[in-house]
mmCIF file of C-alpha atoms in Angstrom:
data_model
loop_
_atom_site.group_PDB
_atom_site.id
_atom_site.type_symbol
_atom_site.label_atom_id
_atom_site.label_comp_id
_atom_site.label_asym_id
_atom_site.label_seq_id
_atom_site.Cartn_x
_atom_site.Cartn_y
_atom_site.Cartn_z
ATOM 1 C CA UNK A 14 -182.070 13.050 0.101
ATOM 2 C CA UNK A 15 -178.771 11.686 -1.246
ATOM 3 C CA UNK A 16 -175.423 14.066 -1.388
ATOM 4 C CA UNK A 17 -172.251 14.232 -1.736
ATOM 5 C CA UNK A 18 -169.308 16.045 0.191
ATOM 6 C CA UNK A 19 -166.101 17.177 -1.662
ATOM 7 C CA UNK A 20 -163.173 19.116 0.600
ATOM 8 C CA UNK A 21 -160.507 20.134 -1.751
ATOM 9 C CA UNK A 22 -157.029 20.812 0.782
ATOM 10 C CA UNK A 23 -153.584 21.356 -0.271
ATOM 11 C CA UNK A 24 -150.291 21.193 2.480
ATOM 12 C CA UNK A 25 -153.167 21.095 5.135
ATOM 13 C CA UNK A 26 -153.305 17.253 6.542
ATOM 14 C CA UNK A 27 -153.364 18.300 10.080
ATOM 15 C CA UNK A 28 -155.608 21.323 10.006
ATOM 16 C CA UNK A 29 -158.309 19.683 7.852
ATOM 17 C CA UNK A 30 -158.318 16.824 10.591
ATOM 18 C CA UNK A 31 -158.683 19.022 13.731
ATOM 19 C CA UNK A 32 -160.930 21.512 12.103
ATOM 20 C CA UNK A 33 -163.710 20.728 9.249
ATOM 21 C CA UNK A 34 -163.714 16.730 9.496
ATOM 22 C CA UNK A 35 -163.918 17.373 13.332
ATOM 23 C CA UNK A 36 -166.832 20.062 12.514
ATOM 24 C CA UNK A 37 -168.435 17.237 10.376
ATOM 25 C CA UNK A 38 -168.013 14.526 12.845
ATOM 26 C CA UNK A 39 -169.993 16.299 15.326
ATOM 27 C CA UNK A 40 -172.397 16.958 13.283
ATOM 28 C CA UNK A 41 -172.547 13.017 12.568
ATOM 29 C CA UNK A 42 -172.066 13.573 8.844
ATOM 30 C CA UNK A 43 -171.427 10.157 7.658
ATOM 31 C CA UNK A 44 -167.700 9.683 6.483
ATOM 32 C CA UNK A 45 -168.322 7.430 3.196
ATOM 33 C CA UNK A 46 -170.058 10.563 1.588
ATOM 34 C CA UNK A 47 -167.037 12.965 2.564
ATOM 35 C CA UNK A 48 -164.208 12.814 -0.650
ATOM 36 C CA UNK A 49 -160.647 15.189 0.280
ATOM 37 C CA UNK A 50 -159.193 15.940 -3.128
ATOM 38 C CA UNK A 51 -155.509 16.854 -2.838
ATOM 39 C CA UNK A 52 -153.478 18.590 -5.521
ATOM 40 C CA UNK A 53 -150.424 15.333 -6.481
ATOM 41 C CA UNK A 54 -149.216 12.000 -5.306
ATOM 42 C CA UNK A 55 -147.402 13.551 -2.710
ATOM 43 C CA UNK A 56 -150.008 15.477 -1.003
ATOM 44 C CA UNK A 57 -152.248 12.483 -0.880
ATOM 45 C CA UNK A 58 -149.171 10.227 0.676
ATOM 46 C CA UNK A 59 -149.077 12.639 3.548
ATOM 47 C CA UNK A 60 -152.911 13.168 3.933
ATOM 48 C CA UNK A 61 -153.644 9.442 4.210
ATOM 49 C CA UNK A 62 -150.703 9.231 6.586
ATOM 50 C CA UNK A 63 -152.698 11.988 8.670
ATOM 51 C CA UNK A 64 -156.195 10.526 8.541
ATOM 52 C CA UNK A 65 -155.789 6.709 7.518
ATOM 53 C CA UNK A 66 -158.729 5.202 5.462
ATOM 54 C CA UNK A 67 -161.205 6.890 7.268
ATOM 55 C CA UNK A 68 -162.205 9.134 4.240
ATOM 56 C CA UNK A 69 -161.659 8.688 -0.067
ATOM 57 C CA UNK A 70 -158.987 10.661 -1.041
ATOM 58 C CA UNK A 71 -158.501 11.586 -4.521
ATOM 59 C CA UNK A 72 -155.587 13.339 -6.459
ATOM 60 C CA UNK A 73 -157.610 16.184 -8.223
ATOM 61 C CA UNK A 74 -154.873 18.699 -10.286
ATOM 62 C CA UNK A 75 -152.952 21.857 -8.441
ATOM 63 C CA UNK A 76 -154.491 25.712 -7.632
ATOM 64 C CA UNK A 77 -158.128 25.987 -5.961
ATOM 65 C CA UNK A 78 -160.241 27.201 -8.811
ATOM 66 C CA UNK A 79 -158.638 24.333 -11.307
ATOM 67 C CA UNK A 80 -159.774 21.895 -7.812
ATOM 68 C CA UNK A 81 -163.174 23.150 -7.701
ATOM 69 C CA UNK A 82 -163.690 22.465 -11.074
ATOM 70 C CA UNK A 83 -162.105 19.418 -11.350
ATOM 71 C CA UNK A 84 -164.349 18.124 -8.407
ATOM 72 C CA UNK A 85 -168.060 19.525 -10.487
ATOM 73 C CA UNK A 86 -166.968 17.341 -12.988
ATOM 74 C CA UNK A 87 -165.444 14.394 -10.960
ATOM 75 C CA UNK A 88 -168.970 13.835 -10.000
ATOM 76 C CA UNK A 89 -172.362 13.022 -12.304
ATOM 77 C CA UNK A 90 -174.523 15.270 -13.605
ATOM 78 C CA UNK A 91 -177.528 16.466 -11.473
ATOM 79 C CA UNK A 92 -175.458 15.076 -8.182
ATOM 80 C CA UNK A 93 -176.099 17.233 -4.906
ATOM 81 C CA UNK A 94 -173.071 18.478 -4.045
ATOM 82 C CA UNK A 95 -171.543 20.273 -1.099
ATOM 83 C CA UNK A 96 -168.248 21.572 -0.653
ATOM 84 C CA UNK A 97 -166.416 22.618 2.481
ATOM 85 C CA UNK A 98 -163.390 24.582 2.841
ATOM 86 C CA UNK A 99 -160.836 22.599 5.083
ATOM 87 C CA UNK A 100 -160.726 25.071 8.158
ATOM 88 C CA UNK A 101 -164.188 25.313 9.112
ATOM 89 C CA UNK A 102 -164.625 25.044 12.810
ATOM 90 C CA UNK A 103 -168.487 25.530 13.440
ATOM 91 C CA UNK A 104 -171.866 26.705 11.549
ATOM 92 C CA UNK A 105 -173.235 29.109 13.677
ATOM 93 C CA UNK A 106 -177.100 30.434 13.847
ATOM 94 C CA UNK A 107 -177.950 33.662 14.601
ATOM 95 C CA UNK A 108 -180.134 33.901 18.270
ATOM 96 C CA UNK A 109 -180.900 37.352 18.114
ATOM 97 C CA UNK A 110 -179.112 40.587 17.442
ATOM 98 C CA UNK A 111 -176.475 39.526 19.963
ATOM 99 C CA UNK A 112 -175.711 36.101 19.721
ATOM 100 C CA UNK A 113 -174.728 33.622 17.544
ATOM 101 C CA UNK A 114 -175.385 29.786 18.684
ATOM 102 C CA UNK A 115 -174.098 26.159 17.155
ATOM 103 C CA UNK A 116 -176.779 25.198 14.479
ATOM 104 C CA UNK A 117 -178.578 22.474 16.237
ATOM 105 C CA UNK A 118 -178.298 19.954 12.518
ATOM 106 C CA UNK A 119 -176.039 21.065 9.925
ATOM 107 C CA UNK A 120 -177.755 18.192 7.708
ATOM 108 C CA UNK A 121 -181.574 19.300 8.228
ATOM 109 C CA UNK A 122 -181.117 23.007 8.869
ATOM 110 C CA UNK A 123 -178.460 23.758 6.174
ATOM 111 C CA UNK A 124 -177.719 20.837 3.506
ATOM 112 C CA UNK A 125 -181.152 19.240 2.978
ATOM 113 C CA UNK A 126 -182.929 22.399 3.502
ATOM 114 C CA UNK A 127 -180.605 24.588 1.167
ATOM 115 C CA UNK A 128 -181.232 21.702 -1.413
ATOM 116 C CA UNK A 129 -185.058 21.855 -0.942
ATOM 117 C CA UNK A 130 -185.513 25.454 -1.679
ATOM 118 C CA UNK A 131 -182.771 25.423 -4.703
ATOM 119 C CA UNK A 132 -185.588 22.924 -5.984
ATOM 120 C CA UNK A 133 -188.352 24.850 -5.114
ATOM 121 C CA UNK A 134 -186.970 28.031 -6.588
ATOM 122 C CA UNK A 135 -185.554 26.277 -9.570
ATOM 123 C CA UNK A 136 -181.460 27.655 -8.457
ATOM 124 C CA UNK A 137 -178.491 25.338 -8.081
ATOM 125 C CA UNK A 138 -176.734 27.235 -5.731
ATOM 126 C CA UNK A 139 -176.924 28.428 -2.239
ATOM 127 C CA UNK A 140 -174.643 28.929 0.919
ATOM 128 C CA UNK A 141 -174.613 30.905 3.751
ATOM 129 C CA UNK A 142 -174.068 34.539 5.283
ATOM 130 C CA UNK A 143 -170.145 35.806 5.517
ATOM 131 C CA UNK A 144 -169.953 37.263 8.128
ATOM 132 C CA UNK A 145 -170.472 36.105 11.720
ATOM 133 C CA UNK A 146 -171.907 39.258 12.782
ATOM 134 C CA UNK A 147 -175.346 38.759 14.436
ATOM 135 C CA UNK A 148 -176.227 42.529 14.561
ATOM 136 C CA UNK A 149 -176.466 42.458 10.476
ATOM 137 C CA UNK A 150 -177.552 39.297 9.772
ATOM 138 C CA UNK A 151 -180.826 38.665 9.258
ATOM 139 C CA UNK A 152 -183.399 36.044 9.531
ATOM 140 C CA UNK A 153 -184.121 35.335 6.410
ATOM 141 C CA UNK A 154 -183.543 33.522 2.482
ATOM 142 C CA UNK A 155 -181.727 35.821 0.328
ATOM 143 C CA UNK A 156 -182.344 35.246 -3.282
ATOM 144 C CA UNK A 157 -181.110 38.578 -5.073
ATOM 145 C CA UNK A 158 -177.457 39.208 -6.258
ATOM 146 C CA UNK A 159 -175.267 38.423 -3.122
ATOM 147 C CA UNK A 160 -171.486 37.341 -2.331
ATOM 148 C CA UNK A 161 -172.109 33.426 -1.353
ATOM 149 C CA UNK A 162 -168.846 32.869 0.439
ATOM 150 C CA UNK A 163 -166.726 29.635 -0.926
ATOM 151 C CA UNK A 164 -166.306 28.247 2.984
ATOM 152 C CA UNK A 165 -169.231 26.027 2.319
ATOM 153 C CA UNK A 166 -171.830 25.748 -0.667
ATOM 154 C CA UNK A 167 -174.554 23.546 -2.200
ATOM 155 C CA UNK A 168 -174.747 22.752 -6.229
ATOM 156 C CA UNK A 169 -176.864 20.389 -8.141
ATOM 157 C CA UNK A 170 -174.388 19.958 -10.742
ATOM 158 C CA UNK A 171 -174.800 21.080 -14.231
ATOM 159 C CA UNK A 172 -171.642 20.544 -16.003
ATOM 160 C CA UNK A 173 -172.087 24.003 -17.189
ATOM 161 C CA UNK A 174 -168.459 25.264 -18.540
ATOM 162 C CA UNK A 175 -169.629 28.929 -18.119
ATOM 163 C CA UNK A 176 -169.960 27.962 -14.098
ATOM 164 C CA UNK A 177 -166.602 27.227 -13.994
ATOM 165 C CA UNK A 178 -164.637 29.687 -12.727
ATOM 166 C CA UNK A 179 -161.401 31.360 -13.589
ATOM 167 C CA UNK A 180 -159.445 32.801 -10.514
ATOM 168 C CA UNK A 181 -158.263 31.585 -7.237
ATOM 169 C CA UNK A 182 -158.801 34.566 -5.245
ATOM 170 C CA UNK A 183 -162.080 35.756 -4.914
ATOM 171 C CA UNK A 184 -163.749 32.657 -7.094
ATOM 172 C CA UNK A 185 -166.498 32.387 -4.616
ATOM 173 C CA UNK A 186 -167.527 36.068 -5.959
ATOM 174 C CA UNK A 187 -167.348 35.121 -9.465
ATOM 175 C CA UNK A 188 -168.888 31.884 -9.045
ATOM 176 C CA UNK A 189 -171.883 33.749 -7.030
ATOM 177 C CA UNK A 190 -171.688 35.805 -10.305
ATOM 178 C CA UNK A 191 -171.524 33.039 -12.878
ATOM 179 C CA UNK A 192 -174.622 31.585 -11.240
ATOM 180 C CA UNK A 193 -176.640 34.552 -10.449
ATOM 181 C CA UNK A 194 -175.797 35.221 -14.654
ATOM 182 C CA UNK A 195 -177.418 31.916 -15.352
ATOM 183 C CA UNK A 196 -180.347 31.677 -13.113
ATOM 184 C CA UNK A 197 -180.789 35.036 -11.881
ATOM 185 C CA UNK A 198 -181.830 33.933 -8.286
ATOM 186 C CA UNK A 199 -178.677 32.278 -5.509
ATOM 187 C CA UNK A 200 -180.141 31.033 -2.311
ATOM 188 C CA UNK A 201 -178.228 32.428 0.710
ATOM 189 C CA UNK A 202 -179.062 31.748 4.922
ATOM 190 C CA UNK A 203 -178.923 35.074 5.804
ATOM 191 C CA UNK A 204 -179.113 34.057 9.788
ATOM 192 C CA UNK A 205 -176.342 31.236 9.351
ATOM 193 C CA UNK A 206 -172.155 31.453 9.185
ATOM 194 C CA UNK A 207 -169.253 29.062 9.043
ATOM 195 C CA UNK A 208 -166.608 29.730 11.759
ATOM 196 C CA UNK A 209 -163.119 29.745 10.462
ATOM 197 C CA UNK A 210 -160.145 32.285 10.337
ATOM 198 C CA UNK A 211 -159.806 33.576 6.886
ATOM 199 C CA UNK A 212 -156.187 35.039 5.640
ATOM 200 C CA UNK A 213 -154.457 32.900 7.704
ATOM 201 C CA UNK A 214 -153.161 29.290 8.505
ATOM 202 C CA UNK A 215 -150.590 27.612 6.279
ATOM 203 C CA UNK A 216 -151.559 25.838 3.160
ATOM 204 C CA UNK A 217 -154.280 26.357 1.226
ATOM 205 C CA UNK A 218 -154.400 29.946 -0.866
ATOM 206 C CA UNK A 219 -151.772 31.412 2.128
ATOM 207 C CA UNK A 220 -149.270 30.187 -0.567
ATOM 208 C CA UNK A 221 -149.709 32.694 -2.818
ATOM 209 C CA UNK A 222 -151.809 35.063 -1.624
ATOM 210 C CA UNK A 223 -149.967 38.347 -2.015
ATOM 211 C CA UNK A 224 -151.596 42.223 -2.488
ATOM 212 C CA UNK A 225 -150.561 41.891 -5.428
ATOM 213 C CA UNK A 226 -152.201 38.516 -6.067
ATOM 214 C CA UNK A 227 -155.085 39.655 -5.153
ATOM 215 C CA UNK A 228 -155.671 42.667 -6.796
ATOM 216 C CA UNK A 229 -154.836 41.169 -9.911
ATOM 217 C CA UNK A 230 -157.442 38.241 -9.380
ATOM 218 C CA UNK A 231 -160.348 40.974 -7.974
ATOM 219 C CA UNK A 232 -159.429 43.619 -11.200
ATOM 220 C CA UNK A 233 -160.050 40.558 -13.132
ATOM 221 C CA UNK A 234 -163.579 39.934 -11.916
ATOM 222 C CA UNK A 235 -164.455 42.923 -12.338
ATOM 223 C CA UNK A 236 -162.835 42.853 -15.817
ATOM 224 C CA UNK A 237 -164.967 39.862 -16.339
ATOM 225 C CA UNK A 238 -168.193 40.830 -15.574
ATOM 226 C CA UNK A 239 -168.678 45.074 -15.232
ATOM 227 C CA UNK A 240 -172.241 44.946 -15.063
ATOM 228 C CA UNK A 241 -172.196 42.710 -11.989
ATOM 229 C CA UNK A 242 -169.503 44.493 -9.823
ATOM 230 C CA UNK A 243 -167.061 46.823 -8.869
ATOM 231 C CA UNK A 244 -163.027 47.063 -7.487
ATOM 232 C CA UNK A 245 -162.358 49.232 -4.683
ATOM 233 C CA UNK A 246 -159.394 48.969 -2.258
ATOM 234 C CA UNK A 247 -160.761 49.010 1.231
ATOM 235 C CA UNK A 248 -158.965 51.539 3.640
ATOM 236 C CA UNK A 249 -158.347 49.475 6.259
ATOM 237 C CA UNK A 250 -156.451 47.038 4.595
ATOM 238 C CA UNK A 251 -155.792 47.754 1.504
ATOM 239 C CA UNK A 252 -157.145 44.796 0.057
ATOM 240 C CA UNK A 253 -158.896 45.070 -3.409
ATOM 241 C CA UNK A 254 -162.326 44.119 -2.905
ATOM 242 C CA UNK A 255 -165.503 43.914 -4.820
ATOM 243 C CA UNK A 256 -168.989 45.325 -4.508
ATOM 244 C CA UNK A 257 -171.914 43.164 -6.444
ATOM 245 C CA UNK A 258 -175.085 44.974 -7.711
ATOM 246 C CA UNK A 259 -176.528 44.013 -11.143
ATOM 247 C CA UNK A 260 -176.235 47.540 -12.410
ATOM 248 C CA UNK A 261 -179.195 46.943 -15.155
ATOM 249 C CA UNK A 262 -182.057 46.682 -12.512
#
C-alpha cells in the first residue's frame, strides 16, 4: 500500500527533529514519503538548516487550518494520506486496563490497517483514541460520531471543499464533524494513543492560543454545526470545550 506523510510545523525546527521525525525513525518510516510544510521562506531557511536534506520541505501558507488544507490539496486526488502533528513522541497500545505499551509497527498496526478498514467501510477518515488513559480505552474500532484528535490521522483525499475546515483551534473536532456529515461513519483505534504534551511547547498554535482564542474558535463550531455538538467551559480549566452527539439519532 502506497502513502504519503505530510507534517505541517511552524517556529518548531528543533522540536519536530527530536520528537515526531525521531518517533518515525524508529518506527523505520521511510524518509522520502515524509513532506514538513512550513508557513514562509523564512521558516523553511531555518528548518533545512535544522534537518539538512534529509526530508522535502515545502513552503505551504501561514495558520494551521489554512496548512492542513493547503497540504489535502498539495497532493492528488484519492492519495493516502497521513498527517502527524510535529511533537509526537510515541503511539502507544493499550495492554490491559493498566498499561499502555509502544505499538510494536506503527505502519501495519495503525497506517495500513486504518487504511484497510476506511476501504472496507467505505470512510476516508480515521485516527486514534485521545487520551492515553488505559482504564477507558477500549479494545476496539469506533465508527459512530467521535472526536478523532488532529495529532495523527489517515485521509484518502477527496478534494472535498466542505472537508476543509475553518478554525485553528479545535479543527480536529470540526474536521471529525465535517467527515462524520459526509459519510456518517469515522474510523477511530479505540485501544491506541499518540504521546505528546498538548498546550505547551513553543511554536505551533502556543502562538496564539489565548482563552479567549479559544472560546471564540469552539463557540464557532458549535455555531457551525448545532446538531453535531455542544460548548461548555470545563471547571477545571476553564477552557471552552465541546461535546459531539448527532442530536437527530
Amino acid at each position: 500500500m502506497d502513502y504519503k506523510i505530510a507534517i505541517p510545523s511552524y517556529k518548531r525546527a528543533s522540536i519536530i527533529k527530536e520528537k515526531t521525525l525521531k518517533m518515525l525513525d524508529f518506527y523505520k518510516i521511510d524518509k522520502k514519503i515524509i513532506t514538513i510544510f512550513v508557513a514562509n521562506k523564512e521558516e523553511e531557511k531555518l528548518y533545512k538548516k535544522s534537518l539538512g536534506n534529509e526530508y522535502e520541505i515545502v513552503v505551504g501558507v501561514p495558520t494551521l487550518n489554512n496548512q492542513r488544507c493547503f497540504i489535502t490539496n498539495y497532493y492528488p486526488k484519492g492519495t493516502y494520506l497521513m498527517q502527524f502533528d510535529d511533537d509526537l513522541t510515541d503511539c502507544l497500545i493499550k495492554k490491559d486496563d493498566k498499561t499502555l505499551i509502544p505499538i510494536n509497527s506503527l505502519e501495519d498496526d495503525f497506517i495500513k490497517k486504518g487504511f484497510e478498514i476506511c476501504e472496507k467501510l467505505k470512510s476516508n477518515f480515521f485516527g486514534y483514541y485521545a487520551v492515553a488513559n488505559p482504564f477507558f480505552m477500549k479494545k476496539r474500532i469506533q465508527v459512530k460520531l467521535c472526536y478523532i484528535c488532529g495529532g495523527s490521522f489517515g485521509e484518502i483525499l477527496t478534494h472535498d471543499p466542505f472537508l476543509c475546515t475553518e478554525t485553528n483551534h479545535g479543527e480536529d473536532y470540526e474536521r471529525s464533524i465535517r467527515y462524520y456529515i459526509k459519510q456518517k461513519k469515522l474510523v477511530r483505534f479505540d485501544y491506541i494513543n499518540f504521546k505528546t504534551k498538548g498546550y505547551s511547547g513553543k511554536g505551533g498554535l502556543q502562538t496564539i492560543r489565548t482563552k479567549k482564542y479559544v472560546h471564540n474558535s469552539i463557540r464557532k463550531i458549535a455555531t457551525l454545526f448545532p446538531r453535531y455538538c455542544e460548548m461548555y467551559v470545563r471547571k477545571t480549566t476553564g477552557n471552552a470545550e465541546l461535546r459531539l452527539k448527532d442530536k437527530m439519532k
